[in-house]
mmCIF file of C-alpha atoms and ligand atoms in Angstrom:
data_model
loop_
_atom_site.group_PDB
_atom_site.id
_atom_site.type_symbol
_atom_site.label_atom_id
_atom_site.label_comp_id
_atom_site.label_asym_id
_atom_site.label_seq_id
_atom_site.Cartn_x
_atom_site.Cartn_y
_atom_site.Cartn_z
ATOM 1 C CA MET N 1 -5.247 -14.179 22.574
ATOM 2 C CA VAL N 2 -5.328 -13.303 18.940
ATOM 3 C CA LEU N 3 -1.569 -13.660 18.521
ATOM 4 C CA ALA N 4 -1.198 -16.904 20.537
ATOM 5 C CA GLY N 5 1.842 -18.826 19.432
ATOM 6 C CA LYS N 6 3.124 -16.027 17.121
ATOM 7 C CA ARG N 7 6.715 -14.962 17.392
ATOM 8 C CA VAL N 8 7.648 -11.238 16.853
ATOM 9 C CA LEU N 9 11.063 -10.012 16.235
ATOM 10 C CA LEU N 10 11.126 -6.448 17.246
ATOM 11 C CA VAL N 11 13.823 -4.139 15.819
ATOM 12 C CA ILE N 12 13.975 -1.011 17.975
ATOM 13 C CA GLY N 13 15.519 1.919 16.115
ATOM 14 C CA GLY N 14 17.268 4.983 17.514
ATOM 15 C CA GLY N 15 14.623 7.565 18.051
ATOM 16 C CA ILE N 16 12.744 9.109 20.974
ATOM 17 C CA ALA N 17 9.726 6.937 20.114
ATOM 18 C CA ALA N 18 11.855 3.941 21.256
ATOM 19 C CA TYR N 19 10.268 4.279 24.671
ATOM 20 C CA LYS N 20 6.912 3.408 23.060
ATOM 21 C CA ALA N 21 8.463 0.222 21.687
ATOM 22 C CA LEU N 22 8.687 -0.919 25.265
ATOM 23 C CA ASP N 23 4.888 -0.538 25.666
ATOM 24 C CA LEU N 24 4.509 -2.352 22.269
ATOM 25 C CA ILE N 25 6.375 -5.422 23.726
ATOM 26 C CA ARG N 26 3.726 -5.438 26.472
ATOM 27 C CA ARG N 27 0.804 -5.124 24.013
ATOM 28 C CA LEU N 28 2.082 -7.859 21.885
ATOM 29 C CA ARG N 29 2.559 -10.174 24.769
ATOM 30 C CA GLU N 30 -0.851 -9.357 26.147
ATOM 31 C CA ARG N 31 -2.175 -10.734 22.870
ATOM 32 C CA GLY N 32 -0.291 -13.985 23.239
ATOM 33 C CA ALA N 33 2.773 -13.206 21.041
ATOM 34 C CA SER N 34 6.326 -13.908 22.149
ATOM 35 C CA VAL N 35 8.667 -11.049 21.452
ATOM 36 C CA ARG N 36 12.488 -10.921 20.925
ATOM 37 C CA CYS N 37 14.191 -7.538 20.516
ATOM 38 C CA ILE N 38 17.092 -6.238 18.527
ATOM 39 C CA LEU N 39 18.255 -2.682 19.623
ATOM 40 C CA THR N 40 20.321 -0.662 17.255
ATOM 41 C CA ALA N 41 23.208 1.430 18.769
ATOM 42 C CA GLY N 42 20.937 4.520 18.465
ATOM 43 C CA ALA N 43 18.114 2.788 20.256
ATOM 44 C CA GLN N 44 20.411 2.130 23.254
ATOM 45 C CA ALA N 45 20.706 5.846 23.731
ATOM 46 C CA PHE N 46 16.992 5.915 24.565
ATOM 47 C CA VAL N 47 16.275 2.595 26.079
ATOM 48 C CA THR N 48 18.347 -0.217 27.456
ATOM 49 C CA PRO N 49 18.545 -3.911 26.359
ATOM 50 C CA LEU N 50 17.852 -4.723 29.930
ATOM 51 C CA ALA N 51 14.503 -2.998 29.803
ATOM 52 C CA ALA N 52 13.570 -4.731 26.519
ATOM 53 C CA SER N 53 14.658 -8.112 28.004
ATOM 54 C CA ALA N 54 12.742 -7.559 31.203
ATOM 55 C CA LEU N 55 9.580 -6.775 29.314
ATOM 56 C CA SER N 56 9.939 -9.429 26.608
ATOM 57 C CA GLY N 57 11.222 -12.136 28.917
ATOM 58 C CA GLN N 58 13.957 -12.924 26.365
ATOM 59 C CA ARG N 59 17.449 -11.859 25.985
ATOM 60 C CA SER N 60 17.822 -8.779 23.744
ATOM 61 C CA HIS N 61 20.351 -8.645 20.995
ATOM 62 C CA THR N 62 22.525 -5.713 19.944
ATOM 63 C CA ASP N 63 25.761 -6.782 18.259
ATOM 64 C CA LEU N 64 26.456 -8.413 14.972
ATOM 65 C CA PHE N 65 29.542 -10.275 15.881
ATOM 66 C CA ASP N 66 28.696 -10.946 19.499
ATOM 67 C CA ARG N 67 30.476 -14.269 20.237
ATOM 68 C CA GLU N 68 27.827 -15.276 22.734
ATOM 69 C CA ASP N 69 24.973 -14.326 20.478
ATOM 70 C CA GLU N 70 26.401 -15.985 17.395
ATOM 71 C CA ALA N 71 26.940 -19.216 19.344
ATOM 72 C CA ASP N 72 23.498 -18.968 20.881
ATOM 73 C CA ILE N 73 21.212 -18.003 18.087
ATOM 74 C CA GLY N 74 23.148 -16.288 15.254
ATOM 75 C CA HIS N 75 21.916 -13.566 13.005
ATOM 76 C CA ILE N 76 20.507 -15.865 10.334
ATOM 77 C CA ARG N 77 18.407 -17.764 12.848
ATOM 78 C CA LEU N 78 17.226 -14.450 14.331
ATOM 79 C CA ALA N 79 16.034 -13.542 10.813
ATOM 80 C CA ARG N 80 14.283 -16.824 10.454
ATOM 81 C CA ASP N 81 12.877 -17.959 13.813
ATOM 82 C CA ALA N 82 9.916 -15.567 13.998
ATOM 83 C CA ASP N 83 6.723 -15.051 12.116
ATOM 84 C CA ILE N 84 7.093 -11.248 11.482
ATOM 85 C CA VAL N 85 9.740 -8.638 11.842
ATOM 86 C CA VAL N 86 8.484 -5.270 13.308
ATOM 87 C CA VAL N 87 10.716 -2.129 13.050
ATOM 88 C CA ALA N 88 9.520 0.360 15.618
ATOM 89 C CA PRO N 89 10.562 3.063 15.617
ATOM 90 C CA ALA N 90 11.733 2.997 11.998
ATOM 91 C CA THR N 91 14.088 5.909 11.716
ATOM 92 C CA ALA N 92 14.829 7.741 8.456
ATOM 93 C CA ASN N 93 18.328 6.311 8.650
ATOM 94 C CA LEU N 94 17.141 2.764 9.197
ATOM 95 C CA MET N 95 14.709 3.016 6.334
ATOM 96 C CA ALA N 96 17.445 4.440 4.016
ATOM 97 C CA ARG N 97 19.752 1.623 4.904
ATOM 98 C CA MET N 98 17.048 -0.978 4.413
ATOM 99 C CA ALA N 99 16.061 0.499 1.085
ATOM 100 C CA GLY N 100 19.792 0.454 0.061
ATOM 101 C CA GLY N 101 20.295 -3.107 1.129
ATOM 102 C CA HIS N 102 22.897 -2.251 3.797
ATOM 103 C CA ALA N 103 23.990 -4.844 6.283
ATOM 104 C CA ASP N 104 26.389 -2.994 8.658
ATOM 105 C CA ASP N 105 25.002 -3.819 12.006
ATOM 106 C CA LEU N 106 22.777 -6.573 13.543
ATOM 107 C CA ALA N 107 19.368 -4.891 12.735
ATOM 108 C CA SER N 108 20.166 -4.123 9.078
ATOM 109 C CA THR N 109 21.758 -7.453 8.502
ATOM 110 C CA VAL N 110 18.690 -9.376 9.968
ATOM 111 C CA LEU N 111 16.423 -7.148 7.883
ATOM 112 C CA LEU N 112 18.357 -7.984 4.697
ATOM 113 C CA ALA N 113 18.530 -11.604 5.525
ATOM 114 C CA THR N 114 14.887 -12.211 6.452
ATOM 115 C CA THR N 115 12.188 -13.431 4.229
ATOM 116 C CA LEU N 116 9.531 -12.873 6.847
ATOM 117 C CA PRO N 117 6.867 -10.204 6.517
ATOM 118 C CA ILE N 118 8.313 -6.889 7.671
ATOM 119 C CA LEU N 119 6.163 -4.182 9.303
ATOM 120 C CA LEU N 120 7.603 -0.633 9.741
ATOM 121 C CA ALA N 121 6.410 1.970 12.148
ATOM 122 C CA PRO N 122 8.149 5.079 10.929
ATOM 123 C CA ALA N 123 8.975 7.861 13.409
ATOM 124 C CA MET N 124 10.845 10.921 12.700
ATOM 125 C CA ASN N 125 10.742 14.744 12.352
ATOM 126 C CA VAL N 126 8.026 15.917 9.972
ATOM 127 C CA ARG N 127 10.555 17.449 7.486
ATOM 128 C CA MET N 128 12.641 14.316 7.531
ATOM 129 C CA TRP N 129 9.485 12.288 6.724
ATOM 130 C CA GLN N 130 8.485 14.572 3.963
ATOM 131 C CA HIS N 131 11.988 14.797 2.426
ATOM 132 C CA PRO N 132 11.990 13.315 -1.092
ATOM 133 C CA ALA N 133 14.750 10.969 -0.064
ATOM 134 C CA THR N 134 12.643 9.390 2.673
ATOM 135 C CA GLN N 135 9.667 9.232 0.445
ATOM 136 C CA ARG N 136 11.851 7.515 -2.304
ATOM 137 C CA ASN N 137 13.023 5.066 0.238
ATOM 138 C CA LEU N 138 9.508 4.396 1.478
ATOM 139 C CA ALA N 139 8.318 3.683 -2.088
ATOM 140 C CA THR N 140 11.259 1.245 -2.622
ATOM 141 C CA LEU N 141 10.517 -0.538 0.615
ATOM 142 C CA GLN N 142 6.766 -0.766 -0.198
ATOM 143 C CA ALA N 143 7.581 -2.060 -3.631
ATOM 144 C CA ASP N 144 9.652 -4.678 -1.951
ATOM 145 C CA GLY N 145 6.539 -5.805 0.007
ATOM 146 C CA VAL N 146 7.329 -4.038 3.263
ATOM 147 C CA ARG N 147 4.169 -2.984 5.160
ATOM 148 C CA VAL N 148 3.948 0.310 6.848
ATOM 149 C CA VAL N 149 1.779 1.520 9.764
ATOM 150 C CA GLY N 150 1.730 5.214 10.403
ATOM 151 C CA PRO N 151 3.315 7.601 10.908
ATOM 152 C CA ASN N 152 0.462 9.637 12.500
ATOM 153 C CA ASP N 153 -0.062 13.345 12.374
ATOM 154 C CA GLY N 154 0.316 15.119 15.561
ATOM 155 C CA ALA N 155 2.527 16.992 18.143
ATOM 156 C CA MET N 156 6.186 15.771 18.124
ATOM 157 C CA ALA N 157 9.077 15.845 20.457
ATOM 158 C CA GLU N 158 10.520 19.073 18.912
ATOM 159 C CA ALA N 159 7.315 21.038 19.507
ATOM 160 C CA GLU N 160 6.364 20.653 15.825
ATOM 161 C CA THR N 161 3.304 19.084 14.381
ATOM 162 C CA GLY N 162 2.734 17.042 11.210
ATOM 163 C CA PRO N 163 3.198 13.467 9.987
ATOM 164 C CA GLY N 164 6.115 11.749 11.668
ATOM 165 C CA ARG N 165 4.788 10.584 14.951
ATOM 166 C CA MET N 166 5.061 6.914 15.497
ATOM 167 C CA ALA N 167 1.839 4.980 15.306
ATOM 168 C CA GLU N 168 0.571 4.025 18.850
ATOM 169 C CA PRO N 169 1.556 0.657 20.205
ATOM 170 C CA LEU N 170 -2.101 -0.488 20.016
ATOM 171 C CA GLU N 171 -2.320 0.458 16.305
ATOM 172 C CA ILE N 172 0.985 -1.385 15.596
ATOM 173 C CA ALA N 173 -0.159 -4.479 17.626
ATOM 174 C CA ASP N 174 -3.478 -4.308 15.384
ATOM 175 C CA ALA N 175 -1.335 -4.162 12.196
ATOM 176 C CA VAL N 176 0.693 -7.125 13.374
ATOM 177 C CA ARG N 177 -2.602 -8.989 13.844
ATOM 178 C CA GLN N 178 -3.847 -7.997 10.461
ATOM 179 C CA VAL N 179 -0.626 -9.526 8.995
ATOM 180 C CA LEU N 180 -0.511 -12.636 10.983
ATOM 181 C CA ALA N 181 -3.940 -13.440 11.870
ATOM 182 C CA PRO N 182 -6.214 -11.488 9.533
ATOM 183 C CA THR N 183 -9.937 -11.686 10.265
ATOM 184 C CA GLY N 184 -12.931 -10.801 8.128
ATOM 185 C CA PRO N 185 -14.597 -12.121 5.021
ATOM 186 C CA LEU N 186 -11.482 -11.402 2.822
ATOM 187 C CA ALA N 187 -8.903 -12.853 5.223
ATOM 188 C CA GLY N 188 -6.189 -14.725 3.306
ATOM 189 C CA ARG N 189 -7.011 -12.925 0.116
ATOM 190 C CA HIS N 190 -4.911 -10.673 -1.914
ATOM 191 C CA VAL N 191 -6.868 -7.730 -3.428
ATOM 192 C CA LEU N 192 -5.280 -5.612 -6.176
ATOM 193 C CA ILE N 193 -6.846 -2.130 -6.769
ATOM 194 C CA THR N 194 -6.007 0.589 -9.220
ATOM 195 C CA SER N 195 -7.038 4.093 -8.320
ATOM 196 C CA GLY N 196 -6.740 7.754 -9.324
ATOM 197 C CA PRO N 197 -5.876 9.197 -12.669
ATOM 198 C CA THR N 198 -2.761 8.700 -14.745
ATOM 199 C CA HIS N 199 -0.440 11.518 -16.039
ATOM 200 C CA GLU N 200 0.797 11.104 -19.584
ATOM 201 C CA PRO N 201 3.800 13.365 -20.252
ATOM 202 C CA ILE N 202 3.804 15.841 -23.013
ATOM 203 C CA ASP N 203 7.199 17.275 -22.116
ATOM 204 C CA PRO N 204 9.117 17.251 -18.706
ATOM 205 C CA VAL N 205 6.677 19.785 -17.226
ATOM 206 C CA ARG N 206 3.390 19.158 -18.978
ATOM 207 C CA TYR N 207 0.999 16.250 -19.042
ATOM 208 C CA ILE N 208 -2.422 15.040 -19.969
ATOM 209 C CA ALA N 209 -4.561 14.185 -17.053
ATOM 210 C CA ASN N 210 -8.191 13.863 -15.878
ATOM 211 C CA ARG N 211 -10.335 14.947 -12.929
ATOM 212 C CA SER N 212 -10.162 11.598 -11.059
ATOM 213 C CA SER N 213 -9.413 12.176 -7.351
ATOM 214 C CA GLY N 214 -8.841 8.538 -6.480
ATOM 215 C CA LYS N 215 -11.336 8.830 -3.583
ATOM 216 C CA GLN N 216 -13.411 5.864 -4.684
ATOM 217 C CA GLY N 217 -10.558 3.483 -5.481
ATOM 218 C CA HIS N 218 -8.696 4.483 -2.096
ATOM 219 C CA ALA N 219 -11.989 3.873 -0.293
ATOM 220 C CA ILE N 220 -12.229 0.356 -1.733
ATOM 221 C CA ALA N 221 -8.678 -0.328 -0.716
ATOM 222 C CA ARG N 222 -9.597 0.629 2.905
ATOM 223 C CA ALA N 223 -12.718 -1.468 2.816
ATOM 224 C CA ALA N 224 -10.885 -4.437 1.496
ATOM 225 C CA ALA N 225 -8.230 -4.119 4.190
ATOM 226 C CA ALA N 226 -10.966 -3.765 6.829
ATOM 227 C CA ALA N 227 -12.439 -7.056 5.538
ATOM 228 C CA GLY N 228 -9.111 -8.690 6.228
ATOM 229 C CA ALA N 229 -7.552 -8.756 2.862
ATOM 230 C CA ARG N 230 -3.934 -8.065 1.989
ATOM 231 C CA VAL N 231 -4.270 -5.145 -0.268
ATOM 232 C CA THR N 232 -2.006 -3.661 -2.995
ATOM 233 C CA LEU N 233 -3.120 -0.252 -4.167
ATOM 234 C CA VAL N 234 -1.622 0.930 -7.453
ATOM 235 C CA SER N 235 -2.212 4.647 -7.371
ATOM 236 C CA GLY N 236 -1.876 7.291 -9.942
ATOM 237 C CA PRO N 237 -1.021 10.828 -8.796
ATOM 238 C CA VAL N 238 -3.600 11.817 -6.120
ATOM 239 C CA SER N 239 -3.396 14.096 -3.108
ATOM 240 C CA LEU N 240 -4.655 11.365 -0.696
ATOM 241 C CA PRO N 241 -2.359 10.056 1.970
ATOM 242 C CA ASP N 242 -1.147 6.450 2.078
ATOM 243 C CA GLN N 243 -3.064 4.193 4.467
ATOM 244 C CA ALA N 244 -1.736 2.054 7.200
ATOM 245 C CA GLY N 245 -1.681 -1.656 6.349
ATOM 246 C CA ILE N 246 -2.195 -1.072 2.695
ATOM 247 C CA THR N 247 0.792 -1.521 0.252
ATOM 248 C CA THR N 248 0.563 1.506 -1.961
ATOM 249 C CA VAL N 249 2.634 1.602 -5.207
ATOM 250 C CA HIS N 250 2.674 5.102 -6.826
ATOM 251 C CA VAL N 251 2.819 5.476 -10.464
ATOM 252 C CA GLU N 252 2.438 8.256 -13.084
ATOM 253 C CA SER N 253 1.480 6.863 -16.462
ATOM 254 C CA ALA N 254 -0.782 4.104 -17.801
ATOM 255 C CA ARG N 255 2.192 2.096 -18.811
ATOM 256 C CA ASP N 256 3.778 2.376 -15.377
ATOM 257 C CA MET N 257 0.457 1.338 -13.829
ATOM 258 C CA LEU N 258 0.213 -1.786 -16.029
ATOM 259 C CA ALA N 259 3.710 -2.680 -15.023
ATOM 260 C CA ALA N 260 2.982 -2.215 -11.338
ATOM 261 C CA VAL N 261 -0.216 -4.229 -11.670
ATOM 262 C CA GLU N 262 1.557 -7.084 -13.293
ATOM 263 C CA MET N 263 4.334 -6.951 -10.659
ATOM 264 C CA ALA N 264 1.781 -7.201 -7.914
ATOM 265 C CA LEU N 265 -0.013 -10.317 -9.272
ATOM 266 C CA PRO N 266 -1.063 -12.943 -8.272
ATOM 267 C CA ALA N 267 -4.227 -11.657 -6.626
ATOM 268 C CA ASP N 268 -7.550 -13.173 -5.836
ATOM 269 C CA ILE N 269 -9.581 -10.104 -6.731
ATOM 270 C CA GLY N 270 -8.653 -7.194 -9.094
ATOM 271 C CA ILE N 271 -10.624 -4.098 -8.815
ATOM 272 C CA PHE N 272 -9.751 -1.498 -11.552
ATOM 273 C CA ALA N 273 -11.115 1.814 -10.392
ATOM 274 C CA ALA N 274 -8.423 4.036 -11.883
ATOM 275 C CA ALA N 275 -9.381 6.587 -14.563
ATOM 276 C CA VAL N 276 -6.592 5.535 -16.919
ATOM 277 C CA ALA N 277 -5.839 7.996 -19.697
ATOM 278 C CA ASP N 278 -6.946 6.427 -22.886
ATOM 279 C CA TRP N 279 -4.161 8.099 -24.964
ATOM 280 C CA ARG N 280 -0.573 9.066 -24.493
ATOM 281 C CA VAL N 281 1.586 11.398 -26.584
ATOM 282 C CA VAL N 282 3.637 9.361 -29.017
ATOM 283 C CA HIS N 283 6.964 11.260 -28.609
ATOM 284 C CA ALA N 284 6.950 13.105 -25.291
ATOM 285 C CA GLY N 285 9.827 15.720 -25.649
ATOM 286 C CA ALA N 286 12.846 15.452 -23.435
ATOM 287 C CA GLN N 287 12.947 19.273 -23.402
ATOM 288 C CA LYS N 288 10.199 21.709 -22.447
ATOM 289 C CA MET N 289 8.371 22.858 -25.551
ATOM 290 C CA LYS N 290 8.768 26.642 -26.190
ATOM 291 C CA LYS N 291 5.964 28.888 -27.480
ATOM 292 C CA ASP N 292 7.121 30.853 -30.502
ATOM 293 C CA GLY N 293 4.145 32.969 -31.277
ATOM 294 C CA GLY N 294 2.677 30.429 -33.740
ATOM 295 C CA ALA N 295 0.326 27.602 -33.285
ATOM 296 C CA LEU N 296 1.170 24.425 -31.478
ATOM 297 C CA GLN N 297 1.738 21.453 -33.787
ATOM 298 C CA PRO N 298 -0.993 18.990 -33.023
ATOM 299 C CA LEU N 299 0.246 16.399 -30.668
ATOM 300 C CA SER N 300 0.277 12.891 -32.012
ATOM 301 C CA LEU N 301 -1.464 10.454 -29.671
ATOM 302 C CA THR N 302 -1.542 6.739 -29.423
ATOM 303 C CA GLU N 303 -3.740 4.452 -27.397
ATOM 304 C CA ASN N 304 -2.636 3.285 -23.946
ATOM 305 C CA PRO N 305 -2.711 -0.399 -23.032
ATOM 306 C CA ASP N 306 -6.073 -1.298 -21.412
ATOM 307 C CA ILE N 307 -4.976 -2.530 -18.029
ATOM 308 C CA LEU N 308 -8.341 -4.008 -17.080
ATOM 309 C CA ALA N 309 -8.769 -5.920 -20.402
ATOM 310 C CA THR N 310 -5.108 -7.078 -20.332
ATOM 311 C CA ILE N 311 -5.617 -8.570 -16.804
ATOM 312 C CA ALA N 312 -9.149 -9.855 -17.409
ATOM 313 C CA HIS N 313 -8.076 -11.702 -20.667
ATOM 314 C CA ARG N 314 -5.019 -13.349 -19.056
ATOM 315 C CA THR N 315 -5.282 -17.148 -19.485
ATOM 316 C CA GLN N 316 -2.765 -17.691 -16.663
ATOM 317 C CA GLY N 317 -2.665 -15.845 -13.440
ATOM 318 C CA ARG N 318 -5.971 -14.085 -13.782
ATOM 319 C CA PRO N 319 -7.505 -13.012 -10.572
ATOM 320 C CA GLU N 320 -10.568 -15.112 -9.733
ATOM 321 C CA LEU N 321 -12.690 -11.951 -9.917
ATOM 322 C CA VAL N 322 -12.023 -8.940 -12.110
ATOM 323 C CA VAL N 323 -14.104 -5.800 -11.487
ATOM 324 C CA GLY N 324 -14.114 -2.814 -13.742
ATOM 325 C CA PHE N 325 -15.589 0.638 -13.656
ATOM 326 C CA ALA N 326 -17.489 2.467 -16.229
ATOM 327 C CA ALA N 327 -17.711 6.105 -15.802
ATOM 328 C CA GLU N 328 -20.153 7.378 -18.325
ATOM 329 C CA THR N 329 -21.843 10.631 -19.161
ATOM 330 C CA GLN N 330 -24.712 9.034 -21.164
ATOM 331 C CA ASN N 331 -26.319 5.560 -21.689
ATOM 332 C CA VAL N 332 -24.685 4.358 -18.576
ATOM 333 C CA ILE N 333 -26.212 0.912 -18.355
ATOM 334 C CA ALA N 334 -25.888 0.057 -22.065
ATOM 335 C CA ASN N 335 -22.251 1.166 -22.112
ATOM 336 C CA ALA N 336 -21.508 -0.801 -18.994
ATOM 337 C CA LYS N 337 -22.973 -4.029 -20.447
ATOM 338 C CA ALA N 338 -20.961 -3.603 -23.616
ATOM 339 C CA LYS N 339 -17.834 -3.036 -21.494
ATOM 340 C CA LEU N 340 -18.411 -6.087 -19.411
ATOM 341 C CA ALA N 341 -18.288 -8.130 -22.484
ATOM 342 C CA ARG N 342 -15.545 -6.287 -24.283
ATOM 343 C CA LYS N 343 -13.220 -6.167 -21.356
ATOM 344 C CA GLY N 344 -13.807 -9.689 -20.159
ATOM 345 C CA CYS N 345 -14.461 -8.737 -16.544
ATOM 346 C CA ASP N 346 -16.862 -10.283 -14.128
ATOM 347 C CA LEU N 347 -18.588 -7.212 -12.809
ATOM 348 C CA ILE N 348 -18.766 -3.599 -13.950
ATOM 349 C CA VAL N 349 -19.545 -0.728 -11.471
ATOM 350 C CA ALA N 350 -21.217 1.841 -13.603
ATOM 351 C CA ASN N 351 -21.792 5.466 -12.634
ATOM 352 C CA ASP N 352 -22.818 8.786 -14.238
ATOM 353 C CA VAL N 353 -19.972 11.168 -14.070
ATOM 354 C CA SER N 354 -21.736 14.082 -15.729
ATOM 355 C CA ALA N 355 -20.543 17.401 -14.292
ATOM 356 C CA GLU N 356 -23.965 18.122 -12.542
ATOM 357 C CA GLY N 357 -23.711 14.947 -10.432
ATOM 358 C CA GLY N 358 -20.428 16.079 -8.748
ATOM 359 C CA VAL N 359 -19.099 12.476 -8.588
ATOM 360 C CA MET N 360 -15.537 13.329 -9.952
ATOM 361 C CA GLY N 361 -13.741 14.576 -6.841
ATOM 362 C CA GLY N 362 -16.832 14.483 -4.721
ATOM 363 C CA ASP N 363 -17.593 12.248 -1.740
ATOM 364 C CA MET N 364 -20.821 10.689 -3.002
ATOM 365 C CA ASN N 365 -21.477 8.199 -5.691
ATOM 366 C CA THR N 366 -24.579 6.601 -7.325
ATOM 367 C CA VAL N 367 -23.658 3.253 -8.909
ATOM 368 C CA HIS N 368 -25.132 0.352 -10.827
ATOM 369 C CA LEU N 369 -23.611 -3.150 -10.457
ATOM 370 C CA VAL N 370 -23.702 -4.738 -13.856
ATOM 371 C CA GLY N 371 -22.984 -8.392 -13.886
ATOM 372 C CA PRO N 372 -23.627 -11.249 -16.353
ATOM 373 C CA THR N 373 -26.931 -12.041 -14.829
ATOM 374 C CA GLY N 374 -28.458 -8.591 -14.045
ATOM 375 C CA ILE N 375 -28.187 -5.044 -12.756
ATOM 376 C CA GLU N 376 -28.433 -3.840 -9.232
ATOM 377 C CA THR N 377 -28.886 -0.132 -8.657
ATOM 378 C CA TRP N 378 -27.696 1.316 -5.295
ATOM 379 C CA PRO N 379 -28.970 4.555 -3.869
ATOM 380 C CA THR N 380 -26.726 7.494 -3.771
ATOM 381 C CA LEU N 381 -24.109 6.609 -1.003
ATOM 382 C CA SER N 382 -20.808 7.972 0.325
ATOM 383 C CA LYS N 383 -17.852 6.569 -1.500
ATOM 384 C CA ALA N 384 -16.816 4.783 1.728
ATOM 385 C CA GLU N 385 -20.270 3.042 1.796
ATOM 386 C CA VAL N 386 -20.064 2.112 -1.948
ATOM 387 C CA ALA N 387 -16.680 0.693 -1.168
ATOM 388 C CA SER N 388 -17.786 -1.497 1.710
ATOM 389 C CA ARG N 389 -20.892 -2.656 -0.159
ATOM 390 C CA LEU N 390 -18.746 -3.492 -3.146
ATOM 391 C CA VAL N 391 -16.207 -5.415 -1.169
ATOM 392 C CA SER N 392 -19.024 -7.498 0.419
ATOM 393 C CA ALA N 393 -20.610 -8.164 -2.921
ATOM 394 C CA VAL N 394 -17.321 -9.189 -4.401
ATOM 395 C CA GLY N 395 -16.364 -11.256 -1.430
ATOM 396 C CA ALA N 396 -19.690 -13.169 -1.706
ATOM 397 C CA LEU N 397 -18.936 -14.070 -5.380
ATOM 398 C CA LEU N 398 -15.598 -15.856 -4.575
ATOM 399 C CA LYS N 399 -15.819 -19.485 -5.047
ATOM 400 C CA SER N 400 -12.414 -20.666 -4.162
ATOM 401 C CA SER N 401 -11.220 -20.839 -0.518
ATOM 402 C CA PRO N 402 -8.419 -18.728 0.720
ATOM 403 C CA SER N 403 -4.961 -20.230 0.021
HETATM 404 O O1 LIG O 501 -12.830 1.954 -21.507
HETATM 405 P P1 LIG O 501 -13.028 2.664 -20.323
HETATM 406 O O2 LIG O 501 -11.921 3.688 -19.964
HETATM 407 O O3 LIG O 501 -14.373 3.381 -20.216
HETATM 408 O O4 LIG O 501 -13.068 1.526 -19.157
HETATM 409 C C1 LIG O 501 -13.043 1.834 -17.857
HETATM 410 C C2 LIG O 501 -12.500 0.730 -17.110
HETATM 411 O O5 LIG O 501 -11.423 0.166 -17.725
HETATM 412 C C3 LIG O 501 -12.102 1.088 -15.658
HETATM 413 O O6 LIG O 501 -12.189 -0.047 -14.828
HETATM 414 C C4 LIG O 501 -10.640 1.497 -15.863
HETATM 415 O O7 LIG O 501 -9.913 1.394 -14.688
HETATM 416 C C5 LIG O 501 -10.243 0.470 -16.919
HETATM 417 N N1 LIG O 501 -9.203 0.865 -17.819
HETATM 418 C C6 LIG O 501 -7.884 0.369 -17.724
HETATM 419 N N2 LIG O 501 -6.927 0.755 -18.650
HETATM 420 C C7 LIG O 501 -7.224 1.699 -19.593
HETATM 421 C C8 LIG O 501 -8.546 2.215 -19.767
HETATM 422 C C9 LIG O 501 -9.371 1.837 -18.848
HETATM 423 O O8 LIG O 501 -7.651 -0.435 -16.948
HETATM 424 N N3 LIG O 501 -6.276 2.050 -20.469
#
């Protein structure tokens, strides 16, 4: 009974996946949780409040100004008297209203009034999911601390396939457990990770970038989440999907990345795996530069803030452990040692990124762990294996107990 004594407020949105929300009630109760349901007007076109009440064993709620409801429990108490709010299915419309701070029915009002952790299980047509408006809303909600599970890829009601299918009730129940009763060596810890390259604009269509794929940083985020941590992943532009249960903040430039990292603090552990551009263009043009048959005037570049060093040198609010990366093409160990001291971090993961090694963009990595007391060299491993070993190594170095 991993969720014994936990109270889940389940908001059922109006989509065909609402029928799966009924199974979710059962799965949550099997794990010991109590479940109270709110059904939007749309949800009631697919499932009835009676079905939700019968399965949850508690009266379901539908109306904002229901006299009986307000006298009995009231929308503010609904928003408060639980341990988590789960929105399943979270429709495109419900996500848009949440992102916009709307409060025009019971579900949206409770979602605006609550300070509890919120977990969304989006479900919608693939094109609705991929629409920039939905992706913008998703980014806004994630930046607000909302967690997301799914959607999954697969066949959908309209005989289409792609991302948009609601996560299965078992996956949602697991995600609820990860929020309410995390297990693993990093349970109760917040791990902040940077990943991917940054893009530094030259003009509205051109930018300076590098070959980082984000595969290693994203793998570390997954390993930290699997170890029970709450994970914030600040990612530069990559072509990797967001992961269930990981709060991913998307950024473009180094300066955006630093701002997102500072927003995400406090954290117990900071792992800075991003390949941050060292320089940015001083005056990125507002208009596209035109070729005129002559030479391009040299771009004037200035150094970007060093995110790792900025955070590692903080006197207040510094993560207990700060881990940096050193991607080198020569003198790997010597450069890593110098970097450890210069950046003020606790550990450097050093690797050789010469073209012949295929590390950049590849799936394998050969790393050396450089700490104040010594160097440990690992064999060539998959990035996933490097990630899980690194997470174990970092977890073992923590001295404080989880707050
Ligand atoms: O100085 P160098 O780029 O080699 O340092 C690499 C390490 O520093 C990595 O951990 C990288 O994420 C971090 N870094 C940073 N901000 C920068 C440059 C590097 O966080 N502007």
